[in-house]
CSV table of C-alpha atoms and ligand atoms in Angstrom, one decimal:
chain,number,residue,atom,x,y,z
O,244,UNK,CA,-16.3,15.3,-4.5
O,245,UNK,CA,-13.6,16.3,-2.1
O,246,UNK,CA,-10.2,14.4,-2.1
O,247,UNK,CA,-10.2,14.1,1.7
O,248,UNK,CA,-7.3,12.1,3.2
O,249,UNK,CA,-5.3,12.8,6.2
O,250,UNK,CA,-1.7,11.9,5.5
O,251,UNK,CA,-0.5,9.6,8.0
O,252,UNK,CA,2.5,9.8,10.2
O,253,UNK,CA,3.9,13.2,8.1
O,254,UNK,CA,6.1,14.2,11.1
O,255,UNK,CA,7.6,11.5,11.4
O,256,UNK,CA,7.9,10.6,7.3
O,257,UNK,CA,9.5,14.3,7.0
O,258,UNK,CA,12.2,13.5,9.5
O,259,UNK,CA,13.0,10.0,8.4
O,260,UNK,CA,13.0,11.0,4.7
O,261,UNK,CA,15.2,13.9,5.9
O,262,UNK,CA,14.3,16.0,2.2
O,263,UNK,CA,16.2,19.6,2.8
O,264,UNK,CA,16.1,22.4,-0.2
O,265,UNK,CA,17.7,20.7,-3.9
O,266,UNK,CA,16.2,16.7,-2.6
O,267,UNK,CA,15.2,15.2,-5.4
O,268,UNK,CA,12.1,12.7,-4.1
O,269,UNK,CA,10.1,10.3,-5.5
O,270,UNK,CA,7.1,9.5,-3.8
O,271,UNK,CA,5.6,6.0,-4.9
O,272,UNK,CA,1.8,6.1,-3.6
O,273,UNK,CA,1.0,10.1,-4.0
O,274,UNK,CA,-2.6,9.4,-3.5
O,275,UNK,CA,-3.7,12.7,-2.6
O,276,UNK,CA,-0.3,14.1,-2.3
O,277,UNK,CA,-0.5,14.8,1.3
O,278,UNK,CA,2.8,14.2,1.9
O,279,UNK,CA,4.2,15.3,-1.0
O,280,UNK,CA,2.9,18.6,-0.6
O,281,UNK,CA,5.0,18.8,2.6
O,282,UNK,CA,8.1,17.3,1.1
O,283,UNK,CA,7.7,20.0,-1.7
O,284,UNK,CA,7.7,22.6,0.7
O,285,UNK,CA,10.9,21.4,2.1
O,286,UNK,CA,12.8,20.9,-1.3
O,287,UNK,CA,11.4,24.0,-3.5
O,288,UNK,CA,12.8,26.3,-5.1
O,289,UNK,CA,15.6,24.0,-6.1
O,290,UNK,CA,14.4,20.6,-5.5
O,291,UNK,CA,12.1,17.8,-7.3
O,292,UNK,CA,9.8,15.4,-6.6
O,293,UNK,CA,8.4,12.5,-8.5
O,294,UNK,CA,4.8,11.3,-7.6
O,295,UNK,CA,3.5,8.0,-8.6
O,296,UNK,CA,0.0,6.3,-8.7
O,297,UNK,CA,-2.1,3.7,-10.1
O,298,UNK,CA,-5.2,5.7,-9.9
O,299,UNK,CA,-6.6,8.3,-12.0
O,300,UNK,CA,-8.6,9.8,-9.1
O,301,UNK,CA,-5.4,10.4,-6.7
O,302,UNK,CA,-3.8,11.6,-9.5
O,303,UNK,CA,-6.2,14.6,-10.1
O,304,UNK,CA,-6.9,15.2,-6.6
O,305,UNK,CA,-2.7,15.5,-6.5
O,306,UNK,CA,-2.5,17.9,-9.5
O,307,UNK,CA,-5.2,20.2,-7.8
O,308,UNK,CA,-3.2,20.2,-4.7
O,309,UNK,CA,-0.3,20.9,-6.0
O,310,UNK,CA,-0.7,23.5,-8.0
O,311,UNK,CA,1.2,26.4,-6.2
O,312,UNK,CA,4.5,24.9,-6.9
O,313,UNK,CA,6.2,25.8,-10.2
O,314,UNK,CA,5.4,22.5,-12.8
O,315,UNK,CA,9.7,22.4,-12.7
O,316,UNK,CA,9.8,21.1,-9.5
O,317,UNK,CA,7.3,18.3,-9.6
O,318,UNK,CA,5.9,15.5,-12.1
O,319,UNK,CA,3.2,13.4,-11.8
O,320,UNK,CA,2.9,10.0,-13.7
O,321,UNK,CA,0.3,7.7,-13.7
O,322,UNK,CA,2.1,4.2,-13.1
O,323,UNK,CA,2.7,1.3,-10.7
O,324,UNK,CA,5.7,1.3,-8.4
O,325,UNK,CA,6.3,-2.6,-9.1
O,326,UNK,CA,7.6,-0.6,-12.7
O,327,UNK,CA,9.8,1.6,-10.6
O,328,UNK,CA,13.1,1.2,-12.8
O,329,UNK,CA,11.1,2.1,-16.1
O,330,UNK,CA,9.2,4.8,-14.6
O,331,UNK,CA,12.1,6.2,-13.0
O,332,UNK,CA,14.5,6.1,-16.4
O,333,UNK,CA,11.4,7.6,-17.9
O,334,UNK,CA,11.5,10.6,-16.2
O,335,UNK,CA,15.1,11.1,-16.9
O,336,UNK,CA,16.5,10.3,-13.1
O,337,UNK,CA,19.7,8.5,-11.7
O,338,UNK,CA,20.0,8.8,-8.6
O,339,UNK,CA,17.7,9.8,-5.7
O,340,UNK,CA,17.6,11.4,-2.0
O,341,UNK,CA,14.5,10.0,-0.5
O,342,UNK,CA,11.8,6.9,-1.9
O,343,UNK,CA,8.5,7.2,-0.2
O,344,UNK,CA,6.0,4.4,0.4
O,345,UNK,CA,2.9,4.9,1.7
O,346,UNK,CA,1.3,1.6,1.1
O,347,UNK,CA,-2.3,0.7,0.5
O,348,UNK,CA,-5.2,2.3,-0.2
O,349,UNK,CA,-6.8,5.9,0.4
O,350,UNK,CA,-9.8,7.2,2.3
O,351,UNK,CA,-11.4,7.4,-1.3
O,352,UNK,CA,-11.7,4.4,-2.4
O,353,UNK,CA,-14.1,3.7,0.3
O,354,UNK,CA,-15.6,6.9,0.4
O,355,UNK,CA,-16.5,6.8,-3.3
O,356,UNK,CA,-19.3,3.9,-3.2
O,357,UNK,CA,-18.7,3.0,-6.9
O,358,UNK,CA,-15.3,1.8,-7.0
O,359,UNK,CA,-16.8,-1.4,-4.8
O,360,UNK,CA,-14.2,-1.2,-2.2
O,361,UNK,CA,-16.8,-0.5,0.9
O,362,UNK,CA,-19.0,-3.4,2.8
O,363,UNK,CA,-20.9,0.4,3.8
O,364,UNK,CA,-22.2,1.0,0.1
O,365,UNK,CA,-24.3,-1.1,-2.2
O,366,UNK,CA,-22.2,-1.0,-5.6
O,367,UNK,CA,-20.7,-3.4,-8.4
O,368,UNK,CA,-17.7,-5.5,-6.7
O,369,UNK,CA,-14.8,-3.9,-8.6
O,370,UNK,CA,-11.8,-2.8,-5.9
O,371,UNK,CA,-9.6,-1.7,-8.4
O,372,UNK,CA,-7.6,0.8,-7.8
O,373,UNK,CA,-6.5,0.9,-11.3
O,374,UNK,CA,-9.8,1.1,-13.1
O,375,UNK,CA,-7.7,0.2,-16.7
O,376,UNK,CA,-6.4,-3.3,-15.2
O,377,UNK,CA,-8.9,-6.2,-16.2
O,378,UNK,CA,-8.9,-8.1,-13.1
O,379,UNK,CA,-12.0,-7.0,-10.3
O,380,UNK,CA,-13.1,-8.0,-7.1
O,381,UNK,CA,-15.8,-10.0,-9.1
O,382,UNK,CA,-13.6,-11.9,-10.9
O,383,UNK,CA,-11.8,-13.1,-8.2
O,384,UNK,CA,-15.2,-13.8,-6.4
O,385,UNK,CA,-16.8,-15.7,-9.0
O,386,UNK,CA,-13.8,-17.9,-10.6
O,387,UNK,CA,-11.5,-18.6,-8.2
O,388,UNK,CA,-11.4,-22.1,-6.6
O,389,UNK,CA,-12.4,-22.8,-2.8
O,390,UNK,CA,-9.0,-23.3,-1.9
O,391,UNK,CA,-7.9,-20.1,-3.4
O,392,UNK,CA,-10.3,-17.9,-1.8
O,393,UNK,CA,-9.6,-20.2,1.6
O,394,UNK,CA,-6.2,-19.2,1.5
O,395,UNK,CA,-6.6,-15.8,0.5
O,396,UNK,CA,-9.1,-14.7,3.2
O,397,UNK,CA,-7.2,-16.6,5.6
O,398,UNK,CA,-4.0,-15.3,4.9
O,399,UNK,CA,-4.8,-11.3,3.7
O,400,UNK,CA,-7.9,-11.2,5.9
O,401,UNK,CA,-6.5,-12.9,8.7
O,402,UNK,CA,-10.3,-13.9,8.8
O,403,UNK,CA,-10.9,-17.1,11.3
O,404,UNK,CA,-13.9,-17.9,9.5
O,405,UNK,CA,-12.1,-18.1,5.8
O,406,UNK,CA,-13.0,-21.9,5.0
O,407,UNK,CA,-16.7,-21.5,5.3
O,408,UNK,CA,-17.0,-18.1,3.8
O,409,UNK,CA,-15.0,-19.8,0.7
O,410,UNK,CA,-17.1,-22.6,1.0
O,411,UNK,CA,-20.4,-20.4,1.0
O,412,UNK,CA,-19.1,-18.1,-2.0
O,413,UNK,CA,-18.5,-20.9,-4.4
O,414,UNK,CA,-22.4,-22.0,-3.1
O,415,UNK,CA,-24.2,-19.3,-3.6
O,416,UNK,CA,-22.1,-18.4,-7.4
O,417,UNK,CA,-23.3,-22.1,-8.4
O,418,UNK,CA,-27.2,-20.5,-7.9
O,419,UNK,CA,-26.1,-16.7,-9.9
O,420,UNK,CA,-22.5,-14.7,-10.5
O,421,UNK,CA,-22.3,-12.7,-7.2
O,422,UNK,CA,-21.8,-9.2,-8.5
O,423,UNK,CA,-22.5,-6.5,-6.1
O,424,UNK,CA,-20.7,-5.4,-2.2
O,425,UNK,CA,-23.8,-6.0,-0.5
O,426,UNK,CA,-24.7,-9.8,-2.5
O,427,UNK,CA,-21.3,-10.7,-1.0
O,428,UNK,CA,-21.8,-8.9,2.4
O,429,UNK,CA,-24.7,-11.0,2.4
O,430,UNK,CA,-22.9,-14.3,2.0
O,431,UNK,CA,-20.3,-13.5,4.3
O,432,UNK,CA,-22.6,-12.9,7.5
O,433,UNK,CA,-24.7,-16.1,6.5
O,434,UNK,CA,-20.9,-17.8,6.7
O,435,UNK,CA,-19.9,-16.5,10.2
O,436,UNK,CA,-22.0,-18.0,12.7
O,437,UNK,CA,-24.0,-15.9,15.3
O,438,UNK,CA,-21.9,-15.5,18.1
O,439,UNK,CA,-19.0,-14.3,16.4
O,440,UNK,CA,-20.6,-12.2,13.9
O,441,UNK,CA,-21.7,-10.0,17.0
O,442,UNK,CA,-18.4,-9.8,18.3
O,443,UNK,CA,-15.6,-7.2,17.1
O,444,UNK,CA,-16.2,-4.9,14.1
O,445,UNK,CA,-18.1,-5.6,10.7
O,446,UNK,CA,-18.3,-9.1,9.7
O,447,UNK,CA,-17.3,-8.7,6.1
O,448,UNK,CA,-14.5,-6.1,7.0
O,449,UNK,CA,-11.8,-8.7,6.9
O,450,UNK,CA,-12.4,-10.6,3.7
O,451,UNK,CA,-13.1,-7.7,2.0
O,452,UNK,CA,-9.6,-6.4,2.6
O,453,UNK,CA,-8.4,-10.0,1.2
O,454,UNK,CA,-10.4,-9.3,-1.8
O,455,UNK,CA,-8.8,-5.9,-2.5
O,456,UNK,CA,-5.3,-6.9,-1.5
O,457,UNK,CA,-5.5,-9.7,-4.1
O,458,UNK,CA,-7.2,-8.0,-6.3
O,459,UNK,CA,-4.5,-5.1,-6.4
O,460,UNK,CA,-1.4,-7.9,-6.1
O,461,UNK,CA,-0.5,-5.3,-2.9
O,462,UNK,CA,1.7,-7.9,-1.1
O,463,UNK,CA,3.4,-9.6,-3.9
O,464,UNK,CA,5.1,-6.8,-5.3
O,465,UNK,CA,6.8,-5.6,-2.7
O,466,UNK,CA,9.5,-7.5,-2.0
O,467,UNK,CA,10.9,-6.2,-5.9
O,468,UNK,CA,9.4,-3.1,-5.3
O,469,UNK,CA,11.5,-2.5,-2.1
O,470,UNK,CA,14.5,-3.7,-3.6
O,471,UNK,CA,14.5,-1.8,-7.1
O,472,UNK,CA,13.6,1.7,-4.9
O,473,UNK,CA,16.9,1.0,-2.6
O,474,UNK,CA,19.1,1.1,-5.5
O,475,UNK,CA,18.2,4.6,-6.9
O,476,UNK,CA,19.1,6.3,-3.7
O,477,UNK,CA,22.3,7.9,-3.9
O,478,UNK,CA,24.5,7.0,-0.3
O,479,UNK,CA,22.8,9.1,2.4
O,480,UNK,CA,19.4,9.0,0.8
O,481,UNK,CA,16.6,7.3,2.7
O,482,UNK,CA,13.5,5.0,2.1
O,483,UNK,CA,10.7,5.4,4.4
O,484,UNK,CA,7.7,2.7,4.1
O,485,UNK,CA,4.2,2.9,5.5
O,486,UNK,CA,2.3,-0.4,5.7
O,487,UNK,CA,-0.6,-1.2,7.5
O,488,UNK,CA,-0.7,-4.6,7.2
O,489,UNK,CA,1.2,-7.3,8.9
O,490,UNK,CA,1.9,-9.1,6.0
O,491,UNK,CA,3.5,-5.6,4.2
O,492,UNK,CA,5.5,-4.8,7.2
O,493,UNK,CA,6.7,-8.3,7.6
O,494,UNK,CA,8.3,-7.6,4.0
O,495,UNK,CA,9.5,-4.3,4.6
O,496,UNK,CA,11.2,-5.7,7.5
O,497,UNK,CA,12.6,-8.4,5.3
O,498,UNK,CA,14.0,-6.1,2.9
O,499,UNK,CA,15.6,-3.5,5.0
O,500,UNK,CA,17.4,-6.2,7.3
O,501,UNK,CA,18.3,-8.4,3.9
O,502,UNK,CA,19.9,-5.4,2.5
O,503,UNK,CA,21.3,-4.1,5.6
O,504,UNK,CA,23.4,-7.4,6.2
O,505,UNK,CA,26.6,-7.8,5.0
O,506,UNK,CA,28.7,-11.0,4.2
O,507,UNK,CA,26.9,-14.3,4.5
O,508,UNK,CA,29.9,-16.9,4.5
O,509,UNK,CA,30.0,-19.2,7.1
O,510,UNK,CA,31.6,-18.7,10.2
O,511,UNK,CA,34.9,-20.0,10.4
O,512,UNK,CA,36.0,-18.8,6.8
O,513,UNK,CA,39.6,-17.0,7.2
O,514,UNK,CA,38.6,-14.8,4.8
O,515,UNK,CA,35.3,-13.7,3.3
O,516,UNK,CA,34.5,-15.3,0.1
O,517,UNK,CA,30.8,-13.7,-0.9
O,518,UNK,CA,32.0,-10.5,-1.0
O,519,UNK,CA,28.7,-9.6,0.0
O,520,UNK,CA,28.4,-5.7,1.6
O,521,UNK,CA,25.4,-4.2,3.4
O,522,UNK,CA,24.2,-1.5,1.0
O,523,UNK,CA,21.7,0.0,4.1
O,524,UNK,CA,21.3,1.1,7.0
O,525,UNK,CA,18.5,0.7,9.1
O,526,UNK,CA,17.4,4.1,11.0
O,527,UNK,CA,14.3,3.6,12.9
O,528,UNK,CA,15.9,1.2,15.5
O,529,UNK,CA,12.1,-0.1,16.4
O,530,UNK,CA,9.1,0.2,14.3
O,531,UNK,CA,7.5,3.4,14.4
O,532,UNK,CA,3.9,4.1,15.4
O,533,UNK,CA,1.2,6.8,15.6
O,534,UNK,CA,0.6,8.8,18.3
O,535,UNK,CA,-2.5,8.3,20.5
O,536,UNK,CA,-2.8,11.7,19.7
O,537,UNK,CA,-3.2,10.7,15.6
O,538,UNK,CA,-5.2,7.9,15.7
O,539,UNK,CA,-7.9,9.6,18.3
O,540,UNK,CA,-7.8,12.5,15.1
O,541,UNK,CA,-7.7,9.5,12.1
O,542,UNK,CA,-8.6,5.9,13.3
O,543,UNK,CA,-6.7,4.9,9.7
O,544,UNK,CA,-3.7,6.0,11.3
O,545,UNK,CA,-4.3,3.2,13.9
O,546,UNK,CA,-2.4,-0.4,12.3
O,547,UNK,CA,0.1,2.2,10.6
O,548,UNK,CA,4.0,1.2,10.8
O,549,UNK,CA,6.8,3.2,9.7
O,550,UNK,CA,10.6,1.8,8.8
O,551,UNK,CA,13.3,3.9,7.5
O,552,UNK,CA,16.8,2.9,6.0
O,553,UNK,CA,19.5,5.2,4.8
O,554,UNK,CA,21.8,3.6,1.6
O,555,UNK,CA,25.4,3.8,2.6
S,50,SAM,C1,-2.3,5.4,1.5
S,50,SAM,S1,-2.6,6.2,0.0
S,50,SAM,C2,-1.3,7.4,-0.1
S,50,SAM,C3,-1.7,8.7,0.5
S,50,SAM,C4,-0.7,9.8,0.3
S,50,SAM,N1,0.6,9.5,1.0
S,50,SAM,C5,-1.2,11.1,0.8
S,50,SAM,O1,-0.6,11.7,1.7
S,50,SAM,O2,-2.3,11.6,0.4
S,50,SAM,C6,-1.9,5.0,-1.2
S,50,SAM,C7,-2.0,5.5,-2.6
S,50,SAM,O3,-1.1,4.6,-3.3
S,50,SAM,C8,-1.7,4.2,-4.5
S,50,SAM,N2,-1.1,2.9,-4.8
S,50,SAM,C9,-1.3,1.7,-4.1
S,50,SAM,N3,-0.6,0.7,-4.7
S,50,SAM,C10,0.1,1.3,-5.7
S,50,SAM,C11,1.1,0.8,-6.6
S,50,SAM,N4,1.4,-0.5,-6.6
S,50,SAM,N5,1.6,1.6,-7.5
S,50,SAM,C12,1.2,3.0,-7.5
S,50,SAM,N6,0.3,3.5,-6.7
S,50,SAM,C13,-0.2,2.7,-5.8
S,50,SAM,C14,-3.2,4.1,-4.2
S,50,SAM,O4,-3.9,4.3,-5.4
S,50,SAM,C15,-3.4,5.3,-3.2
S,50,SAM,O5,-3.7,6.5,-3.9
């Protein structure tokens, strides 16, 4: 099958991550390298790029597409960018132009109906994007407490009705392990009564996004993430973060305005004692968006948001 995914916001990721000829680039989600194909064109002959993913699929779907470019100027290493620092000594770098975040996951994982990540396919609840982790969607499903899968689909799913679909899960696994998309799909309409169920998109949209994002750890490994990336850039080099959730671009926002800030005394000191210095700048004054334009030609596009610091 195809490796079909429309890199999102590439204009505007090749003029924040401002790559010219001899960048060296490391690109933490190459999924299937849609944007690193781009930045390559940019950096080659002389420059390098770094692509990183947790799953096996991107990262043949990545090696097919970037076959034209000489194997010197690229690497691609299966990995997770919470292991940034080893991954990056690894490979022999010190210092980078541009770190590229494109967070989530790909059109593949929910156009391939056996990874489990689609309410659209019948298939065994797994969501992982990386298949050799041990923890699956039906794990999380079947042993987690009410509370934790309350809190969860409240919080990741921003789903109204996460109480009683927690409530209903840890029902219906008393009677038999839930283990497929559409047993759960299943529960989750029986959860959400009429009225709402018929309002807005598909009813078990929502939690299953809470599923994947816990199954994957995507928020809590950010905030490190973020942080380790910014201190590879050499001064002038940018990182550029995608997210598409509010909770990720609540911490990429975080981040970026942490590090941007510089002494923290208290006003009224005569003379600073933290010695704290702002080690970024931010350079998308407001967050950026898609284009009408983009999401009419890929409705992912639509809850993208980009941020972009330089290191000073
Ligand atoms: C939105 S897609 C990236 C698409 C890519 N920019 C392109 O143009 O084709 C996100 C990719 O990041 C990978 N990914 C998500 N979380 C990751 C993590 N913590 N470490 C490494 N890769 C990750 C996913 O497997 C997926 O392939």
């Amino acid at each position: 099958m195809e490796y079909l995914h429309e890199p999102v916001l590439l204009a505007e990721v090749l003029k924040y991550i401002r790559s010219t000829r001899g960048s060296t680039i490391v690109d933490c989600t190459l999924g299937g390298a849609g944007h690193a194909e781009a930045i390559l064109d940019l950096i080659t002959p002389e420059g390098f790029l770094l692509g990183i993913d947790v799953d096996d699929v991107a990262l043949d779907a990545a090696r097919i597409k970037l076959a034209r470019f000489s194997q010197q100027n690229y690497s691609l290493v299966k990995g997770n960018f919470k292991d940034l620092d080893r991954i990056l000594t690894k490979a022999g770098l010190y210092a980078v132009d541009g770190i590229l975040f494109d967070l989530g996951v790909s059109s593949i994982h929910f156009d391939r109906a056996e990874r489990g990540f689609s309410f659209r396919f019948d298939a065994p609840l797994d969501m992982r994007m990386d298949q050799s982790q041990d923890l699956t969607a039906a794990q999380v499903v079947n042993t987690y407490s009410k509370d934790e899968l309350a809190r969860i689909i409240k919080d990741y799913g921003e789903e109204r009705w996460a109480s009683r679909i927690a409530s209903l899960i840890v029902k219906s696994r008393q009677v038999h392990p839930i283990r497929t998309t559409f047993e759960l799909v299943d529960i989750i309409k029986k959860a959400i009564p009429a009225p709402a169920r018929r309002r807005g998109g598909h009813p078990a949209r929502q939690t299953f996004q809470a599923i994947r994002i816990e199954v994957n750890k995507e928020i809590e490994i950010l905030d490190k993430s973020f942080r380790d990336a910014v201190k590879w850039l050499r001064p002038g080099g940018r990182i550029v973060i995608i997210s598409y959730h509010s909770l990720e671009d609540r911490v990429a926002k975080t981040v970026l305005k942490d590090l941007s800030g510089g002494c923290v005394c208290p006003p009224g000191l005569p003379v600073c004692r933290c010695g704290r210095k702002a080690q970024l700048k931010i350079v998308t004054r407001k967050v950026v968006r898609p284009s009408p334009n983009e999401i009419a030609q890929n409705p992912r596009a639509e809850s993208a948001r980009l941020r972009a610091a330089e290191r000073l």
